[in-house]
mmCIF file of C-alpha atoms in Angstrom:
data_model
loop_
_atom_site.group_PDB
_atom_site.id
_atom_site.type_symbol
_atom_site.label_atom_id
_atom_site.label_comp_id
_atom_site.label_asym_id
_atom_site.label_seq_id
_atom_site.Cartn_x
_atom_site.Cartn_y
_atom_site.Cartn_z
ATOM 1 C CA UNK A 1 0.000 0.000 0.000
ATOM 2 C CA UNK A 2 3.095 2.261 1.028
ATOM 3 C CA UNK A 3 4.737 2.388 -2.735
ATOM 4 C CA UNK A 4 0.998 2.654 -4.087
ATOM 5 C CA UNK A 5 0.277 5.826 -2.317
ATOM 6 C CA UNK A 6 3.920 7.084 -3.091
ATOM 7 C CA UNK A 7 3.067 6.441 -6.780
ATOM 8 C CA UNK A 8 0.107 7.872 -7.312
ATOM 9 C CA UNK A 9 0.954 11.129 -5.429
ATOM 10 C CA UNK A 10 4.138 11.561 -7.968
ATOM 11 C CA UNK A 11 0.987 10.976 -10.603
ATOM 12 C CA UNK A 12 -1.269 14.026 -9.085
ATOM 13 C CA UNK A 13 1.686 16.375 -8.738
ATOM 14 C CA UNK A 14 1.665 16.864 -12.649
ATOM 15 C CA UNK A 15 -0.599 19.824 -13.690
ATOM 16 C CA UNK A 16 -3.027 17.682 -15.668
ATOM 17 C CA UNK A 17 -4.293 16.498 -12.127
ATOM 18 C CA UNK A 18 -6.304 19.662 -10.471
ATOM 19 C CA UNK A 19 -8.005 17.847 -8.098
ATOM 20 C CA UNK A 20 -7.614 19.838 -3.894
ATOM 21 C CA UNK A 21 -9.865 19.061 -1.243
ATOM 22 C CA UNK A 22 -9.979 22.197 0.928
ATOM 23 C CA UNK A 23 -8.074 24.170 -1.144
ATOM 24 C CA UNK A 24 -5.039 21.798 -0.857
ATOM 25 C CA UNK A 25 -3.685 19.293 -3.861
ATOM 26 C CA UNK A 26 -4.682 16.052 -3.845
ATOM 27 C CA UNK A 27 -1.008 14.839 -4.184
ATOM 28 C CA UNK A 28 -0.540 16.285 -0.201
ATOM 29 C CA UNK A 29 -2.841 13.553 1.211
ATOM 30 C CA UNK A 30 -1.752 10.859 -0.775
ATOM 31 C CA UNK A 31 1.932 11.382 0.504
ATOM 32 C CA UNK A 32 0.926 11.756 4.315
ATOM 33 C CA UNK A 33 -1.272 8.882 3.870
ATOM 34 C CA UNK A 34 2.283 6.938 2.165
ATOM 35 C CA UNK A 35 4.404 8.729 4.800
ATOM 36 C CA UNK A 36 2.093 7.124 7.677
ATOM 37 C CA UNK A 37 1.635 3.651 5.804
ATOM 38 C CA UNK A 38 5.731 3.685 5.445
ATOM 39 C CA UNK A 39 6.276 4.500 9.367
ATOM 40 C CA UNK A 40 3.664 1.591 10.041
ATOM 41 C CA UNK A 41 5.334 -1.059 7.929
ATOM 42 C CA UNK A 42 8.873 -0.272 8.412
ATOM 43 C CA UNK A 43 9.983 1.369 5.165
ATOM 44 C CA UNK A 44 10.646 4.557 6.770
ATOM 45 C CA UNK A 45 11.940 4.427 11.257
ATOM 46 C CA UNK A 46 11.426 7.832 13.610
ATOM 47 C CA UNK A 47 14.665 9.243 12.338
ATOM 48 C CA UNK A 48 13.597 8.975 8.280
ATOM 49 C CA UNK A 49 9.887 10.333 9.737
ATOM 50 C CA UNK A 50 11.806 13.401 10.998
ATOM 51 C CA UNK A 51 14.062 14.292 7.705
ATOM 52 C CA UNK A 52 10.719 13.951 5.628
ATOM 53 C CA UNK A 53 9.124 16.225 8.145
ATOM 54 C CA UNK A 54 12.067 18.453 7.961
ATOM 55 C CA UNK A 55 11.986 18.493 4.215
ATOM 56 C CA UNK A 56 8.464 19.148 3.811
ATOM 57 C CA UNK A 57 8.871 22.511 6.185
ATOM 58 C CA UNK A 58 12.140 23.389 4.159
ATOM 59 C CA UNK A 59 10.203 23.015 0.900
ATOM 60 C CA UNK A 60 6.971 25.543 1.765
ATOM 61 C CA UNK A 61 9.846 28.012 3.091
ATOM 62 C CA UNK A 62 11.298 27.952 -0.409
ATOM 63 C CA UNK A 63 8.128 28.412 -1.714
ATOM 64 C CA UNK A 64 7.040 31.187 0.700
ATOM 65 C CA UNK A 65 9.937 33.131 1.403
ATOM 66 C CA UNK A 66 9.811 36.364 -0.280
ATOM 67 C CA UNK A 67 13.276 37.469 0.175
ATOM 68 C CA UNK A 68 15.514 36.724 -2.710
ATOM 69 C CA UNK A 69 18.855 36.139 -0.946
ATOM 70 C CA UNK A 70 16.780 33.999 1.716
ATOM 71 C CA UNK A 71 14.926 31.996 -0.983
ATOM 72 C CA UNK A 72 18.465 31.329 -3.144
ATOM 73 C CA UNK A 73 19.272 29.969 0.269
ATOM 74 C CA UNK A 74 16.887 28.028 1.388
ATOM 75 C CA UNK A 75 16.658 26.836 -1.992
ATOM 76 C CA UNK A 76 20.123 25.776 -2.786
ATOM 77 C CA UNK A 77 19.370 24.116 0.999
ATOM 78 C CA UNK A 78 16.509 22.295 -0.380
ATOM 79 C CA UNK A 79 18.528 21.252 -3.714
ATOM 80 C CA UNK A 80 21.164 19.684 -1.550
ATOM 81 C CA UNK A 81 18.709 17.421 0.611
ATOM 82 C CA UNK A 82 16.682 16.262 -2.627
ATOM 83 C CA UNK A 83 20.496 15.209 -4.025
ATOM 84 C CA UNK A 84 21.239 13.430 -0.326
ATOM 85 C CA UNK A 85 17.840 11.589 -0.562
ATOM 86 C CA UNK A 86 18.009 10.488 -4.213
ATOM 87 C CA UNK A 87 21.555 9.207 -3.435
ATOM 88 C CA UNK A 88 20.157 7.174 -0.702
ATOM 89 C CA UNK A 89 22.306 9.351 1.970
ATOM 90 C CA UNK A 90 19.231 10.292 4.846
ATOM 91 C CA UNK A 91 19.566 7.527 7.451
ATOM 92 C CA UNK A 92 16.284 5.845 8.215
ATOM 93 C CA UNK A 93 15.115 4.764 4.787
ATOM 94 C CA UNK A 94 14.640 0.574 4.618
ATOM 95 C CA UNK A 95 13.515 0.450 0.734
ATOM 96 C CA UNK A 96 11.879 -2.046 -0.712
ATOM 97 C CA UNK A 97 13.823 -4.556 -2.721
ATOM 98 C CA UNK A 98 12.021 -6.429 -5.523
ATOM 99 C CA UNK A 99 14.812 -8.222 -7.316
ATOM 100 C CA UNK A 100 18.512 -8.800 -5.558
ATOM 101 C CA UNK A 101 21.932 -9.557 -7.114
ATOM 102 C CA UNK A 102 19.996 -11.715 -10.121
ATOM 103 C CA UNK A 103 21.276 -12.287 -13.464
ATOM 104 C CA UNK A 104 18.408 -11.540 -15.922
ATOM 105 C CA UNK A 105 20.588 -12.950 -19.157
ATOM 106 C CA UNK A 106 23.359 -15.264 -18.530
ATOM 107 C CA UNK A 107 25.524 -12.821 -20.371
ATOM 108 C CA UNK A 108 25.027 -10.668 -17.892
ATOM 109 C CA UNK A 109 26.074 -8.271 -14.868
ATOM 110 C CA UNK A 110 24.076 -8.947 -11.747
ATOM 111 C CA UNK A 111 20.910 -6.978 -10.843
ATOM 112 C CA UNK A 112 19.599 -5.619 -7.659
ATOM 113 C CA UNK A 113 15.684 -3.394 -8.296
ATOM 114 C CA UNK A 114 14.597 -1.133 -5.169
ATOM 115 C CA UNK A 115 11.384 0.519 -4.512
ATOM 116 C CA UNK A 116 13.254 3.538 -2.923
ATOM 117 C CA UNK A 117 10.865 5.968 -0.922
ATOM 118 C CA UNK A 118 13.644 8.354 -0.806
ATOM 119 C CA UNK A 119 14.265 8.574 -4.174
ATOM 120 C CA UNK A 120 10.671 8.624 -5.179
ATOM 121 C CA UNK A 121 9.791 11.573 -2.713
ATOM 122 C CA UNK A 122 12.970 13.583 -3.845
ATOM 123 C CA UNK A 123 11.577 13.302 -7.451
ATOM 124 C CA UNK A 124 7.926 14.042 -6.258
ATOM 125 C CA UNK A 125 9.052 17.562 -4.133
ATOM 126 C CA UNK A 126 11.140 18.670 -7.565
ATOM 127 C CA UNK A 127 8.899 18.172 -9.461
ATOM 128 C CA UNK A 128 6.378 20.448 -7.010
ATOM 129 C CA UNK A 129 9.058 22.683 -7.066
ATOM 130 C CA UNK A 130 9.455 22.960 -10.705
ATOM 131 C CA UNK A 131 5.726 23.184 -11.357
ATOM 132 C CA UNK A 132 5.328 25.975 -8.706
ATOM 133 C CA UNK A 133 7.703 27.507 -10.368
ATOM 134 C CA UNK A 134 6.485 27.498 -13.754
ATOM 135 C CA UNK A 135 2.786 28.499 -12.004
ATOM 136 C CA UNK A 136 4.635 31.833 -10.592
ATOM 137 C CA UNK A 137 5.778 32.602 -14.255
ATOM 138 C CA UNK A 138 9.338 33.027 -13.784
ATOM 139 C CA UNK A 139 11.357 33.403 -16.476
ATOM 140 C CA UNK A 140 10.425 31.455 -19.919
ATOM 141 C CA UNK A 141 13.306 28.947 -20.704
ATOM 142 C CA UNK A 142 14.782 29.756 -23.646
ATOM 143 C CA UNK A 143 13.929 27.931 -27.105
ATOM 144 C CA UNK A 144 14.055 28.409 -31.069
ATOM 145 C CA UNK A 145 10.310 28.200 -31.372
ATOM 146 C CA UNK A 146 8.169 31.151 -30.340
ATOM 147 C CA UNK A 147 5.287 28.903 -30.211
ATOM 148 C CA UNK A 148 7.114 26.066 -28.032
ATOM 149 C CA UNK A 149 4.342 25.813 -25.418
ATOM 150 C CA UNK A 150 1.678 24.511 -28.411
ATOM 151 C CA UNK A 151 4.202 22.665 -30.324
ATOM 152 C CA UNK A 152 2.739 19.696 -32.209
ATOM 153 C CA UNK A 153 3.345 16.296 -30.935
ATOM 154 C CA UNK A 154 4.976 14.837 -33.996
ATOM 155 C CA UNK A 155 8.167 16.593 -33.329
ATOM 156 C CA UNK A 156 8.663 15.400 -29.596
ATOM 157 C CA UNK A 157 7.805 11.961 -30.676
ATOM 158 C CA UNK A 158 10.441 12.247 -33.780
ATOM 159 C CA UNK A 159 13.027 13.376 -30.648
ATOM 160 C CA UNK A 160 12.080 10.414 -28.371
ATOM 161 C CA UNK A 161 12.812 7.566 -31.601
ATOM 162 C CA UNK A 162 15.541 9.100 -32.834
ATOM 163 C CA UNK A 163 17.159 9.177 -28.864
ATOM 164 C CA UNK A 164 15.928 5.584 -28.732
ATOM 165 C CA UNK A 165 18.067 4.838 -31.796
ATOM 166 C CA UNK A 166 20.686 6.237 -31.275
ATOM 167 C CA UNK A 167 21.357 5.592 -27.344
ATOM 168 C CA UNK A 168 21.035 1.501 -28.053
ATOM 169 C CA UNK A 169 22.548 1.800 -30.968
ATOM 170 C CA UNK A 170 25.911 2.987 -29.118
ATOM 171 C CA UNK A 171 25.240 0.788 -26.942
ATOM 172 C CA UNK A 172 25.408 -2.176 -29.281
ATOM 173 C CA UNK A 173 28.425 -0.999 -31.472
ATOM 174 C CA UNK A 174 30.426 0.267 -27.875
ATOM 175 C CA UNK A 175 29.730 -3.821 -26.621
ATOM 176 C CA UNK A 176 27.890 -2.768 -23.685
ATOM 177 C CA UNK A 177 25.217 -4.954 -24.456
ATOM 178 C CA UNK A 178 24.181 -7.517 -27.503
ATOM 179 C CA UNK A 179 20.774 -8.018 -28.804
ATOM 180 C CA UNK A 180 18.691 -10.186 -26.122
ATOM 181 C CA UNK A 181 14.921 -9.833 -26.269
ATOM 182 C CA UNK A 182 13.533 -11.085 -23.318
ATOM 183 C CA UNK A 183 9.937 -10.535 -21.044
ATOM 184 C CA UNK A 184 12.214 -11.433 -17.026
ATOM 185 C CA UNK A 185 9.108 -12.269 -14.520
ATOM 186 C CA UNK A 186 9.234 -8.728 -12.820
ATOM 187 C CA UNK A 187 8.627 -6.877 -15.927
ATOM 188 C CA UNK A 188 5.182 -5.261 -14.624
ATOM 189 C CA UNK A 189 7.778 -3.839 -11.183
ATOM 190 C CA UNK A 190 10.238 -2.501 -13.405
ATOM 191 C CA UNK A 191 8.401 -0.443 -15.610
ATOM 192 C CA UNK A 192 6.183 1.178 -12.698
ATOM 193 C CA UNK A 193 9.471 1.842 -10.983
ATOM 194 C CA UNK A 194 11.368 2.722 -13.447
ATOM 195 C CA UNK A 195 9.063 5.167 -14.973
ATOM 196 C CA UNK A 196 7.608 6.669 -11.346
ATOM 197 C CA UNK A 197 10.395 6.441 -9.124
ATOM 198 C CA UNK A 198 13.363 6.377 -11.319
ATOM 199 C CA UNK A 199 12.747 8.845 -14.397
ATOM 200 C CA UNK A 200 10.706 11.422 -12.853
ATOM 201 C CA UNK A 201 13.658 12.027 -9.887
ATOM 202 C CA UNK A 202 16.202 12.322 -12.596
ATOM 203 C CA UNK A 203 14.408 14.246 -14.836
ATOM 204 C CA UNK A 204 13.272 16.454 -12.498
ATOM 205 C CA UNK A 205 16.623 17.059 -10.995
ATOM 206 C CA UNK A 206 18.882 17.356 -14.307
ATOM 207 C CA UNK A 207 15.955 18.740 -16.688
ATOM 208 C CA UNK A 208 13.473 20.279 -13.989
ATOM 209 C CA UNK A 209 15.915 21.923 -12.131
ATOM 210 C CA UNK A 210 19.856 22.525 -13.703
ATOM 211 C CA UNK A 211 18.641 22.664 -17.282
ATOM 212 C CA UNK A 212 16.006 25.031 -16.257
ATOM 213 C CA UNK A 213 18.663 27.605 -14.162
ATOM 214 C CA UNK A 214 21.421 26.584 -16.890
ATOM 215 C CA UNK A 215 18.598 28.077 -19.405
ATOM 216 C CA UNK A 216 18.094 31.351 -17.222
ATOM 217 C CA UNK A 217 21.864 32.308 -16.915
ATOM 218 C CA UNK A 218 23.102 31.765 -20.511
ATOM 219 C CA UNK A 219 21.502 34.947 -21.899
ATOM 220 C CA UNK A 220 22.408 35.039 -25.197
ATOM 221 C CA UNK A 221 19.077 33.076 -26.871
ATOM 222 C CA UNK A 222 21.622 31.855 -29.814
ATOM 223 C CA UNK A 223 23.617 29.599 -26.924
ATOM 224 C CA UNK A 224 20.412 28.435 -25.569
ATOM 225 C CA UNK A 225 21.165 25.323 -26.512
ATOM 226 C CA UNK A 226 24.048 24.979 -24.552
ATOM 227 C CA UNK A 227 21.606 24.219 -21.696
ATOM 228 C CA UNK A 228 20.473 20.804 -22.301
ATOM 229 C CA UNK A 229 24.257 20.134 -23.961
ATOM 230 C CA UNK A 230 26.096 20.944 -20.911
ATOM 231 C CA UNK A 231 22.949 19.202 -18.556
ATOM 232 C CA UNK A 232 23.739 16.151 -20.460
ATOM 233 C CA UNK A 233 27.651 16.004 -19.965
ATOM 234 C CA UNK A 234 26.784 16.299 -15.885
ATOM 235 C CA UNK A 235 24.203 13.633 -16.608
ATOM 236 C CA UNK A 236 26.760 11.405 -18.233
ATOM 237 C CA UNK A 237 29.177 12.120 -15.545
ATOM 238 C CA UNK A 238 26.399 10.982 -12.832
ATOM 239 C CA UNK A 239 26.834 7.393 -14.375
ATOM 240 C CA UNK A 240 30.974 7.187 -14.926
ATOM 241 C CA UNK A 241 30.762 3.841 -12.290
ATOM 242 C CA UNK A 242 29.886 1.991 -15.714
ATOM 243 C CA UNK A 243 32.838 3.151 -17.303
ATOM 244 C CA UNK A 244 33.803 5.415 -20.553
ATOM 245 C CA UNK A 245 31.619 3.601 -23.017
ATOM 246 C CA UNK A 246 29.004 4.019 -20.533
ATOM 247 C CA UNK A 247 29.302 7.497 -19.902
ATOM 248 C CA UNK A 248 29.284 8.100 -23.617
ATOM 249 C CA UNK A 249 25.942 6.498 -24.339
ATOM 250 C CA UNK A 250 24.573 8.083 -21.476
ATOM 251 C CA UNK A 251 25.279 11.716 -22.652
ATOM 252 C CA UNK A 252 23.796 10.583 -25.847
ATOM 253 C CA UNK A 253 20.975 9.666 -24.299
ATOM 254 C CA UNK A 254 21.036 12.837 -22.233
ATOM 255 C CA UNK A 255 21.205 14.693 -25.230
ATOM 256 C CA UNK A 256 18.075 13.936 -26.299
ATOM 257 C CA UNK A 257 16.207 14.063 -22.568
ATOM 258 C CA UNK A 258 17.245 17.817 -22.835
ATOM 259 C CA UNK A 259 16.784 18.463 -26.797
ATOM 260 C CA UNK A 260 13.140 16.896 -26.089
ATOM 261 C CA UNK A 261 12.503 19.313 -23.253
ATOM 262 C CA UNK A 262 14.085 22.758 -24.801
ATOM 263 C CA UNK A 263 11.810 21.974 -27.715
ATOM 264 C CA UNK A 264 8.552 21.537 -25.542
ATOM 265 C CA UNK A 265 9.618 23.407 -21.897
ATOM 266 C CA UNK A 266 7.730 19.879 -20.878
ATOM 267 C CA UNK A 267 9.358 17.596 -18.279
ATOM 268 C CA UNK A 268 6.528 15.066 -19.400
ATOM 269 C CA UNK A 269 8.351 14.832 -22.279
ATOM 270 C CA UNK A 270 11.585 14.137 -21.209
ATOM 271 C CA UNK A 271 10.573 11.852 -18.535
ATOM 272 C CA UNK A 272 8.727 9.477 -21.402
ATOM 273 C CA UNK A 273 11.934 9.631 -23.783
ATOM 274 C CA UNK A 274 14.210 8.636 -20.494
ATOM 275 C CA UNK A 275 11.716 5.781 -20.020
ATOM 276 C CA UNK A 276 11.568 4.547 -23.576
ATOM 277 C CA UNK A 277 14.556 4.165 -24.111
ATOM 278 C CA UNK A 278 15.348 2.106 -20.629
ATOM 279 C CA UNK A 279 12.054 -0.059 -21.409
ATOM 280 C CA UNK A 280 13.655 -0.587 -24.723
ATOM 281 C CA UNK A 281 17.006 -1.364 -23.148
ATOM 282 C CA UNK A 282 15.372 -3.908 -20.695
ATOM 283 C CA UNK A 283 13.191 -5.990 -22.708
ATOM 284 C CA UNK A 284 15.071 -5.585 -25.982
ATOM 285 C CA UNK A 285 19.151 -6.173 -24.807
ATOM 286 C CA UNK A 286 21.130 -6.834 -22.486
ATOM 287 C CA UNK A 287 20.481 -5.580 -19.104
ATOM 288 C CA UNK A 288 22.158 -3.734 -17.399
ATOM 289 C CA UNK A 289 25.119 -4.617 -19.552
ATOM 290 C CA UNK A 290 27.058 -7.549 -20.676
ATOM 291 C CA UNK A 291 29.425 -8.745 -17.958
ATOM 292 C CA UNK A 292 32.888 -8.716 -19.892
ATOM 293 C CA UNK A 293 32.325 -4.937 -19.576
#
């Protein structure tokens, strides 16, 4: 029940979902409801209850705080603890595991699937805070296209194949993984995961949030693109652990999370290209990688 809760609260938080009962979202009640399910079950001990509680009042002080030199604070403040809890570093967080040290392929690297709470509440409160931001019309990100907020799907959906393509197709000709199609038994976990508590915290950390202030302080609207190019090397550098070929698929891949959203100024968008393409990756080759890597 925790993880369902979780879930659908990351759902609500998107604009398209304006339900609030007494003037409140409906995405607030669904995490205090997960909060209290996660204290009850063990997910989450007195010392993880207090951080959340602590990052809940340090979020509505960013939001509130009227003072620019006190909001950059507090918000640099809140930045920091969203990193420490999608990195796992907030004591008190027992996340669920679903798979452990298995080898999906037999040409394989071992592989270990969490339901992380932290994680998936990092990505939820960014995601708040990028859409209450957008709601308070800041600044416009900077694009090619005038018309960017009514651009027509066909171009977004051109971005997301071509990424596909070209991120597995790397991936294939670097060796990091060989052409397996396969359906493993927790396919139904993974994708839910993946998509709710995996995409969304990235993409609302490196798109949401540094592409967005990368977009603000590059002036010049002719180096606009610089924004998702130099969000996508720090993206690839997030994942060097797998190595050089590794890190070079994933800016490629990066690449087109951030191309998709400075075309659209939609995280929706670059949260379904960043799933796509690690759906495709899982059911289509090997996963993670092959092992000789």
């Amino acid at each position: 029940m925790t993880f369902y809760l979780l879930a659908l609260s990351i759902i609500c938080v998107f604009p398209y979902c304006k339900i609030s009962i007494m003037r409140q979202p409906l995405w607030h009640y669904l995490l205090a409801l997960g909060v209290v399910s996660a204290y009850f079950q063990g997910y989450i001990n007195l010392y993880a209850l207090l951080f959340t509680g602590l990052y809940v009042v340090l979020y509505y002080c960013v939001l509130n705080t009227k003072r620019a030199i006190i909001r950059a604070t507090l918000s640099t403040v809140f930045i920091v603890f969203s990193l420490a809890l999608a990195l796992h570093w907030v004591p008190g967080f027992n996340n669920l595991p679903i798979v452990i040290d298995e080898r999906i392929t037999s040409d394989a690297i071992t592989f270990t699937l969490y339901a992380n709470f932290d994680k998936a509440m990092a990505g939820l409160f960014l995601c708040a805070y990028f859409f209450s931001n957008l709601d308070s019309n800041k600044k416009p990100l900077k694009t090619d296209s005038n018309k960017a907020g009514s651009l027509n799907v066909k171009q977004p959906i051109f971005i997301i194949i071509a990424t596909v393509l070209a991120s597995l197709t790397a991936a294939l000709m670097l060796g990091l993984v060989s052409f397996n199609p396969k359906v493993p038994n927790f396919w139904l976990a993974f994708i839910a995961i993946n998509l709710l508590f995996t995409c969304v915290a990235e993409e609302a950390l490196f798109r949401g949030l540094l592409q967005t202030k990368l977009s603000k302080i590059i002036t010049p609207t002719r180096f606009a693109i610089l924004a998702p190019v130099i969000t996508a090397g720090i993206f690839a550098l997030a994942h060097f652990a797998g190595g050089f070929n590794y890190v070079l698929v994933s800016f490629i891949a990066g690449l087109g999370y951030g191309y998709a959203f400075y075309k659209t100024r939609r995280l929706e968008w670059a949260i379904l290209c960043h799933w796509l393409v690690n759906v495709c990756h899982f059911f289509l080759f090997t996963y993670p990688m092959l092992s000789k890597i």
